[in-house]
JSON list of C-alpha atoms in Angstrom, two decimals:
[
{"chain": "A", "resi": 9, "resn": "MET", "atom": "CA", "xyz": [31.51, -30.25, 50.78]},
{"chain": "A", "resi": 10, "resn": "SER", "atom": "CA", "xyz": [31.12, -26.37, 51.12]},
{"chain": "A", "resi": 11, "resn": "GLU", "atom": "CA", "xyz": [29.24, -23.04, 50.89]},
{"chain": "A", "resi": 12, "resn": "GLU", "atom": "CA", "xyz": [29.87, -22.49, 47.10]},
{"chain": "A", "resi": 13, "resn": "LYS", "atom": "CA", "xyz": [26.58, -24.59, 46.65]},
{"chain": "A", "resi": 14, "resn": "GLY", "atom": "CA", "xyz": [24.63, -21.81, 47.78]},
{"chain": "A", "resi": 15, "resn": "PHE", "atom": "CA", "xyz": [24.05, -23.65, 51.91]},
{"chain": "A", "resi": 16, "resn": "ARG", "atom": "CA", "xyz": [23.50, -21.12, 54.26]},
{"chain": "A", "resi": 17, "resn": "PRO", "atom": "CA", "xyz": [26.10, -20.33, 56.71]},
{"chain": "A", "resi": 18, "resn": "MET", "atom": "CA", "xyz": [25.24, -21.36, 59.76]},
{"chain": "A", "resi": 19, "resn": "ARG", "atom": "CA", "xyz": [23.56, -18.19, 61.82]},
{"chain": "A", "resi": 20, "resn": "ARG", "atom": "CA", "xyz": [25.03, -18.83, 65.36]},
{"chain": "A", "resi": 21, "resn": "PHE", "atom": "CA", "xyz": [28.46, -19.55, 63.90]},
{"chain": "A", "resi": 22, "resn": "LYS", "atom": "CA", "xyz": [30.64, -19.64, 67.97]},
{"chain": "A", "resi": 23, "resn": "GLN", "atom": "CA", "xyz": [28.97, -22.33, 68.16]},
{"chain": "A", "resi": 24, "resn": "GLN", "atom": "CA", "xyz": [29.90, -24.40, 64.95]},
{"chain": "A", "resi": 25, "resn": "LEU", "atom": "CA", "xyz": [32.12, -27.50, 65.07]},
{"chain": "A", "resi": 26, "resn": "LEU", "atom": "CA", "xyz": [35.03, -28.07, 62.59]},
{"chain": "A", "resi": 27, "resn": "GLN", "atom": "CA", "xyz": [34.15, -30.46, 60.27]},
{"chain": "A", "resi": 28, "resn": "GLU", "atom": "CA", "xyz": [36.75, -33.21, 61.37]},
{"chain": "A", "resi": 29, "resn": "GLU", "atom": "CA", "xyz": [34.39, -32.95, 64.40]},
{"chain": "A", "resi": 30, "resn": "CYS", "atom": "CA", "xyz": [31.76, -33.29, 62.48]},
{"chain": "A", "resi": 31, "resn": "GLU", "atom": "CA", "xyz": [33.07, -36.19, 60.24]},
{"chain": "A", "resi": 32, "resn": "SER", "atom": "CA", "xyz": [34.69, -37.73, 63.75]},
{"chain": "A", "resi": 33, "resn": "ILE", "atom": "CA", "xyz": [30.58, -38.15, 64.91]},
{"chain": "A", "resi": 34, "resn": "LEU", "atom": "CA", "xyz": [29.85, -39.36, 61.76]},
{"chain": "A", "resi": 35, "resn": "ALA", "atom": "CA", "xyz": [32.22, -42.45, 62.55]},
{"chain": "A", "resi": 36, "resn": "LYS", "atom": "CA", "xyz": [31.17, -42.91, 65.87]},
{"chain": "A", "resi": 37, "resn": "VAL", "atom": "CA", "xyz": [27.26, -42.58, 66.41]},
{"chain": "A", "resi": 38, "resn": "TYR", "atom": "CA", "xyz": [25.25, -45.61, 65.54]},
{"chain": "A", "resi": 39, "resn": "ARG", "atom": "CA", "xyz": [22.05, -43.64, 64.23]},
{"chain": "A", "resi": 40, "resn": "GLY", "atom": "CA", "xyz": [20.18, -40.91, 62.59]},
{"chain": "A", "resi": 41, "resn": "PHE", "atom": "CA", "xyz": [17.94, -39.25, 60.79]},
{"chain": "A", "resi": 42, "resn": "LEU", "atom": "CA", "xyz": [17.56, -39.53, 57.01]},
{"chain": "A", "resi": 43, "resn": "SER", "atom": "CA", "xyz": [15.10, -37.71, 55.45]},
{"chain": "A", "resi": 44, "resn": "VAL", "atom": "CA", "xyz": [13.69, -37.05, 51.86]},
{"chain": "A", "resi": 45, "resn": "ASN", "atom": "CA", "xyz": [11.13, -35.58, 49.84]},
{"chain": "A", "resi": 46, "resn": "GLY", "atom": "CA", "xyz": [8.14, -37.73, 50.63]},
{"chain": "A", "resi": 47, "resn": "GLU", "atom": "CA", "xyz": [4.59, -37.89, 49.03]},
{"chain": "A", "resi": 48, "resn": "MET", "atom": "CA", "xyz": [2.24, -35.06, 48.68]},
{"chain": "A", "resi": 49, "resn": "GLY", "atom": "CA", "xyz": [4.86, -33.13, 49.32]},
{"chain": "A", "resi": 50, "resn": "TYR", "atom": "CA", "xyz": [5.76, -33.47, 53.04]},
{"chain": "A", "resi": 51, "resn": "PRO", "atom": "CA", "xyz": [9.42, -34.69, 54.30]},
{"chain": "A", "resi": 52, "resn": "TYR", "atom": "CA", "xyz": [9.53, -37.79, 55.09]},
{"chain": "A", "resi": 53, "resn": "THR", "atom": "CA", "xyz": [12.40, -39.02, 57.93]},
{"chain": "A", "resi": 54, "resn": "VAL", "atom": "CA", "xyz": [13.15, -42.25, 59.31]},
{"chain": "A", "resi": 55, "resn": "PRO", "atom": "CA", "xyz": [15.97, -43.40, 62.19]},
{"chain": "A", "resi": 56, "resn": "MET", "atom": "CA", "xyz": [18.30, -45.24, 60.14]},
{"chain": "A", "resi": 57, "resn": "ASN", "atom": "CA", "xyz": [21.87, -47.66, 60.98]},
{"chain": "A", "resi": 58, "resn": "PHE", "atom": "CA", "xyz": [24.85, -45.74, 58.65]},
{"chain": "A", "resi": 59, "resn": "VAL", "atom": "CA", "xyz": [27.67, -46.18, 57.42]},
{"chain": "A", "resi": 60, "resn": "TYR", "atom": "CA", "xyz": [30.41, -43.21, 56.75]},
{"chain": "A", "resi": 61, "resn": "GLU", "atom": "CA", "xyz": [32.76, -42.86, 54.73]},
{"chain": "A", "resi": 62, "resn": "ASN", "atom": "CA", "xyz": [35.17, -40.07, 53.00]},
{"chain": "A", "resi": 63, "resn": "GLY", "atom": "CA", "xyz": [31.80, -37.73, 52.25]},
{"chain": "A", "resi": 64, "resn": "HIS", "atom": "CA", "xyz": [29.57, -40.41, 51.82]},
{"chain": "A", "resi": 65, "resn": "ILE", "atom": "CA", "xyz": [27.03, -42.10, 53.77]},
{"chain": "A", "resi": 66, "resn": "TYR", "atom": "CA", "xyz": [25.38, -45.48, 53.05]},
{"chain": "A", "resi": 67, "resn": "PHE", "atom": "CA", "xyz": [22.57, -47.18, 54.53]},
{"chain": "A", "resi": 68, "resn": "HIS", "atom": "CA", "xyz": [20.53, -50.02, 53.56]},
{"chain": "A", "resi": 69, "resn": "SER", "atom": "CA", "xyz": [17.15, -50.50, 52.68]},
{"chain": "A", "resi": 70, "resn": "ALA", "atom": "CA", "xyz": [14.50, -52.65, 51.28]},
{"chain": "A", "resi": 71, "resn": "LEU", "atom": "CA", "xyz": [14.46, -52.36, 47.52]},
{"chain": "A", "resi": 72, "resn": "GLU", "atom": "CA", "xyz": [10.74, -51.13, 47.32]},
{"chain": "A", "resi": 73, "resn": "GLY", "atom": "CA", "xyz": [8.68, -48.78, 50.01]},
{"chain": "A", "resi": 74, "resn": "HIS", "atom": "CA", "xyz": [8.18, -45.52, 50.43]},
{"chain": "A", "resi": 75, "resn": "ARG", "atom": "CA", "xyz": [11.84, -44.14, 50.67]},
{"chain": "A", "resi": 76, "resn": "VAL", "atom": "CA", "xyz": [12.87, -45.53, 47.57]},
{"chain": "A", "resi": 77, "resn": "ASP", "atom": "CA", "xyz": [9.47, -44.46, 46.00]},
{"chain": "A", "resi": 78, "resn": "ALA", "atom": "CA", "xyz": [10.61, -40.54, 47.34]},
{"chain": "A", "resi": 79, "resn": "ILE", "atom": "CA", "xyz": [14.48, -41.09, 46.33]},
{"chain": "A", "resi": 80, "resn": "ARG", "atom": "CA", "xyz": [13.47, -41.99, 42.92]},
{"chain": "A", "resi": 81, "resn": "LEU", "atom": "CA", "xyz": [11.55, -39.21, 42.34]},
{"chain": "A", "resi": 82, "resn": "SER", "atom": "CA", "xyz": [13.82, -36.14, 44.52]},
{"chain": "A", "resi": 83, "resn": "PRO", "atom": "CA", "xyz": [17.74, -37.32, 45.38]},
{"chain": "A", "resi": 84, "resn": "ASN", "atom": "CA", "xyz": [17.68, -34.24, 47.61]},
{"chain": "A", "resi": 85, "resn": "ALA", "atom": "CA", "xyz": [17.81, -35.47, 51.32]},
{"chain": "A", "resi": 86, "resn": "CYS", "atom": "CA", "xyz": [19.06, -34.55, 54.57]},
{"chain": "A", "resi": 87, "resn": "PHE", "atom": "CA", "xyz": [20.72, -36.43, 57.29]},
{"chain": "A", "resi": 88, "resn": "THR", "atom": "CA", "xyz": [21.25, -35.87, 60.64]},
{"chain": "A", "resi": 89, "resn": "VAL", "atom": "CA", "xyz": [22.49, -37.47, 63.87]},
{"chain": "A", "resi": 90, "resn": "ILE", "atom": "CA", "xyz": [22.72, -36.55, 67.39]},
{"chain": "A", "resi": 91, "resn": "ASP", "atom": "CA", "xyz": [25.98, -37.47, 69.31]},
{"chain": "A", "resi": 92, "resn": "GLU", "atom": "CA", "xyz": [25.48, -38.94, 72.77]},
{"chain": "A", "resi": 93, "resn": "PRO", "atom": "CA", "xyz": [25.35, -35.49, 75.57]},
{"chain": "A", "resi": 94, "resn": "VAL", "atom": "CA", "xyz": [27.30, -34.57, 77.96]},
{"chain": "A", "resi": 95, "resn": "LYS", "atom": "CA", "xyz": [26.89, -33.48, 81.64]},
{"chain": "A", "resi": 96, "resn": "GLU", "atom": "CA", "xyz": [29.99, -31.18, 82.81]},
{"chain": "A", "resi": 97, "resn": "GLU", "atom": "CA", "xyz": [31.03, -31.07, 86.25]},
{"chain": "A", "resi": 98, "resn": "ASN", "atom": "CA", "xyz": [28.25, -28.69, 88.18]},
{"chain": "A", "resi": 99, "resn": "ASP", "atom": "CA", "xyz": [26.29, -27.71, 85.68]},
{"chain": "A", "resi": 100, "resn": "TRP", "atom": "CA", "xyz": [22.75, -29.20, 85.44]},
{"chain": "A", "resi": 101, "resn": "TRP", "atom": "CA", "xyz": [22.42, -28.95, 81.61]},
{"chain": "A", "resi": 102, "resn": "PHE", "atom": "CA", "xyz": [23.40, -30.62, 78.97]},
{"chain": "A", "resi": 103, "resn": "HIS", "atom": "CA", "xyz": [25.59, -30.18, 75.90]},
{"chain": "A", "resi": 104, "resn": "VAL", "atom": "CA", "xyz": [24.57, -32.34, 72.96]},
{"chain": "A", "resi": 105, "resn": "LYS", "atom": "CA", "xyz": [26.45, -31.73, 69.86]},
{"chain": "A", "resi": 106, "resn": "SER", "atom": "CA", "xyz": [24.28, -32.64, 65.90]},
{"chain": "A", "resi": 107, "resn": "VAL", "atom": "CA", "xyz": [25.70, -32.70, 62.53]},
{"chain": "A", "resi": 108, "resn": "ILE", "atom": "CA", "xyz": [23.49, -31.72, 59.22]},
{"chain": "A", "resi": 109, "resn": "CYS", "atom": "CA", "xyz": [24.34, -33.49, 55.86]},
{"chain": "A", "resi": 110, "resn": "PHE", "atom": "CA", "xyz": [22.97, -32.52, 52.58]},
{"chain": "A", "resi": 111, "resn": "GLY", "atom": "CA", "xyz": [23.00, -34.34, 49.72]},
{"chain": "A", "resi": 112, "resn": "LYS", "atom": "CA", "xyz": [21.76, -36.17, 47.44]},
{"chain": "A", "resi": 113, "resn": "VAL", "atom": "CA", "xyz": [20.82, -40.08, 47.36]},
{"chain": "A", "resi": 114, "resn": "SER", "atom": "CA", "xyz": [22.07, -42.28, 44.85]},
{"chain": "A", "resi": 115, "resn": "ILE", "atom": "CA", "xyz": [20.85, -46.31, 45.04]},
{"chain": "A", "resi": 116, "resn": "ILE", "atom": "CA", "xyz": [23.80, -48.67, 44.57]},
{"chain": "A", "resi": 117, "resn": "GLY", "atom": "CA", "xyz": [22.97, -50.56, 41.28]},
{"chain": "A", "resi": 118, "resn": "ASN", "atom": "CA", "xyz": [27.21, -52.11, 41.25]},
{"chain": "A", "resi": 119, "resn": "ASP", "atom": "CA", "xyz": [26.46, -55.95, 42.78]},
{"chain": "A", "resi": 120, "resn": "ASP", "atom": "CA", "xyz": [30.98, -55.65, 44.26]},
{"chain": "A", "resi": 121, "resn": "GLU", "atom": "CA", "xyz": [30.04, -52.14, 45.64]},
{"chain": "A", "resi": 122, "resn": "ARG", "atom": "CA", "xyz": [26.82, -53.29, 47.09]},
{"chain": "A", "resi": 123, "resn": "ALA", "atom": "CA", "xyz": [28.51, -56.08, 48.86]},
{"chain": "A", "resi": 124, "resn": "GLN", "atom": "CA", "xyz": [30.84, -53.77, 50.09]},
{"chain": "A", "resi": 125, "resn": "ARG", "atom": "CA", "xyz": [28.83, -51.22, 51.61]},
{"chain": "A", "resi": 126, "resn": "LEU", "atom": "CA", "xyz": [26.59, -53.88, 53.28]},
{"chain": "A", "resi": 127, "resn": "ARG", "atom": "CA", "xyz": [29.53, -55.41, 54.39]},
{"chain": "A", "resi": 128, "resn": "GLN", "atom": "CA", "xyz": [30.80, -52.21, 56.11]},
{"chain": "A", "resi": 129, "resn": "LEU", "atom": "CA", "xyz": [27.11, -52.22, 57.84]},
{"chain": "A", "resi": 130, "resn": "GLY", "atom": "CA", "xyz": [27.61, -55.60, 58.98]},
{"chain": "A", "resi": 131, "resn": "GLU", "atom": "CA", "xyz": [30.60, -54.73, 61.11]},
{"chain": "A", "resi": 132, "resn": "LYS", "atom": "CA", "xyz": [29.72, -51.77, 62.59]},
{"chain": "A", "resi": 133, "resn": "TYR", "atom": "CA", "xyz": [26.31, -53.48, 63.75]},
{"chain": "A", "resi": 134, "resn": "PHE", "atom": "CA", "xyz": [26.08, -57.30, 64.13]},
{"chain": "A", "resi": 135, "resn": "PRO", "atom": "CA", "xyz": [27.71, -58.64, 66.97]},
{"chain": "A", "resi": 136, "resn": "ASP", "atom": "CA", "xyz": [31.67, -60.52, 66.93]},
{"chain": "A", "resi": 137, "resn": "GLY", "atom": "CA", "xyz": [31.32, -63.65, 65.66]},
{"chain": "A", "resi": 138, "resn": "TYR", "atom": "CA", "xyz": [28.19, -63.60, 63.49]},
{"chain": "A", "resi": 139, "resn": "ASN", "atom": "CA", "xyz": [29.01, -64.93, 60.03]},
{"chain": "A", "resi": 140, "resn": "ILE", "atom": "CA", "xyz": [28.43, -62.13, 57.75]},
{"chain": "A", "resi": 141, "resn": "ASP", "atom": "CA", "xyz": [29.11, -63.81, 54.54]},
{"chain": "A", "resi": 142, "resn": "ALA", "atom": "CA", "xyz": [26.34, -66.15, 55.43]},
{"chain": "A", "resi": 143, "resn": "GLU", "atom": "CA", "xyz": [24.00, -63.25, 55.61]},
{"chain": "A", "resi": 144, "resn": "LEU", "atom": "CA", "xyz": [25.50, -61.33, 52.75]},
{"chain": "A", "resi": 145, "resn": "ILE", "atom": "CA", "xyz": [23.95, -64.52, 51.17]},
{"chain": "A", "resi": 146, "resn": "ASN", "atom": "CA", "xyz": [21.02, -65.28, 51.95]},
{"chain": "A", "resi": 147, "resn": "ASN", "atom": "CA", "xyz": [19.21, -61.79, 52.47]},
{"chain": "A", "resi": 148, "resn": "GLY", "atom": "CA", "xyz": [21.61, -59.55, 50.61]},
{"chain": "A", "resi": 149, "resn": "PRO", "atom": "CA", "xyz": [20.21, -59.73, 47.04]},
{"chain": "A", "resi": 150, "resn": "ARG", "atom": "CA", "xyz": [17.11, -58.79, 49.16]},
{"chain": "A", "resi": 151, "resn": "VAL", "atom": "CA", "xyz": [18.12, -55.21, 50.08]},
{"chain": "A", "resi": 152, "resn": "ALA", "atom": "CA", "xyz": [18.93, -52.29, 48.41]},
{"chain": "A", "resi": 153, "resn": "VAL", "atom": "CA", "xyz": [21.86, -50.16, 49.80]},
{"chain": "A", "resi": 154, "resn": "LEU", "atom": "CA", "xyz": [21.66, -46.24, 49.46]},
{"chain": "A", "resi": 155, "resn": "ASP", "atom": "CA", "xyz": [24.59, -43.53, 49.18]},
{"chain": "A", "resi": 156, "resn": "LEU", "atom": "CA", "xyz": [24.06, -40.52, 50.23]},
{"chain": "A", "resi": 157, "resn": "LYS", "atom": "CA", "xyz": [27.01, -38.24, 48.66]},
{"chain": "A", "resi": 158, "resn": "ILE", "atom": "CA", "xyz": [27.42, -34.50, 50.92]},
{"chain": "A", "resi": 159, "resn": "ASP", "atom": "CA", "xyz": [26.92, -31.41, 49.52]},
{"chain": "A", "resi": 160, "resn": "HIS", "atom": "CA", "xyz": [26.84, -29.74, 52.63]},
{"chain": "A", "resi": 161, "resn": "ILE", "atom": "CA", "xyz": [27.66, -30.71, 55.90]},
{"chain": "A", "resi": 162, "resn": "THR", "atom": "CA", "xyz": [27.34, -28.60, 59.18]},
{"chain": "A", "resi": 163, "resn": "GLY", "atom": "CA", "xyz": [27.75, -29.56, 63.43]},
{"chain": "A", "resi": 164, "resn": "LYS", "atom": "CA", "xyz": [27.18, -27.52, 66.47]},
{"chain": "A", "resi": 165, "resn": "LYS", "atom": "CA", "xyz": [27.31, -27.62, 69.84]},
{"chain": "A", "resi": 166, "resn": "VAL", "atom": "CA", "xyz": [24.54, -26.49, 72.14]},
{"chain": "A", "resi": 167, "resn": "LYS", "atom": "CA", "xyz": [23.89, -26.06, 75.84]},
{"chain": "A", "resi": 168, "resn": "GLU", "atom": "CA", "xyz": [20.18, -27.06, 76.71]},
{"chain": "A", "resi": 169, "resn": "ASN", "atom": "CA", "xyz": [19.63, -24.57, 79.17]}
]
């Protein structure tokens, strides 16, 4: 995850977040937007639940459809999250932090790793007491897990005024 791969430096560098803050936001945010190269040259963006771990973002997906077809044609992707807006005292505007990740998406083929990532997603999103094991047995075989390996990450703090 570095500038060495030809990614542009952030133009508004004074608003840039440190890598650690970007990772902290990815660890806590509930939902983000995955963008892939879709059909006929149009970008295809879809809101997704996700789990972040060690430079990878994991998503669950259907085994077939627009998103999976696009990934098979081109693994290049972008994932964007926005942290909860904060209003500072005596300000009418919000302060917002966003993170953008660029990388390559693959479909996890290893059943053990796929189950591990589905379990992580379940632990993040299912309510306490939900039977994750039963969910994995009943629906796990019908679910793909996508792995976005991050090549470049950048974050920004913006005052919306």
